[in-house]
Every structure is written in structure tokens, then in C-alpha cells.
Steps between C-alpha positions, in 0.01 A plus 500: 500500500614527139872431411659836449728359240221329297447780264867562426538117466218495253648789303827327478346166393305669231819655378670161514228343300490765245885478453472141472221498256717748277797280537323199386368690206846602404629156525213359267584779251875410532422148421287577214793706363756218566278260303484743205866533499560131525265450206683767298831340558408149408613535151827638619538202733439276227740675267757484783464130537533451131811704488653313794433157350627619167836623655541176689442296186743706314754454785446125499537480134807702494667278744391182322653640188828593675504145631461353144748729347762415762449129443 
């Protein structure tokens, strides 16, 4: 005798597989978009790093100058 729930289980399994496939597809698309964003932001990151280093150098030189003026 055939399992009375087999057909319902098969339908539910098919829906789960379809939704999982769609989810995987969307995650791949999201990863692709994130890669594009990271590539686009690389120049901004470089500029921010340069600005931070410049600020630290200026701060260091100001403190060094203050120390020399006080001596």
C-alpha cells in the first residue's frame, strides 16, 4: 500500500527545492553586487587611508614643533 502522505511530501519537497534554488540564485547575485561595490569603493578606501596617514603625520610634526619651540 502506498504512503498516503507521499504525494503531499513530494509537493512540499519540490517547493522547498525550488525556494532553495531561488535563494541560492539571489545570494549569488548579492555576492556579485557586493564585489562591484567593493571594486567601486577601492579608490575611496585608498584616499581615506592617505588622508588618515597625512593627518597623523601633521599631528606628529605639530607636536614635534611644539616640543622644539618649548626648548
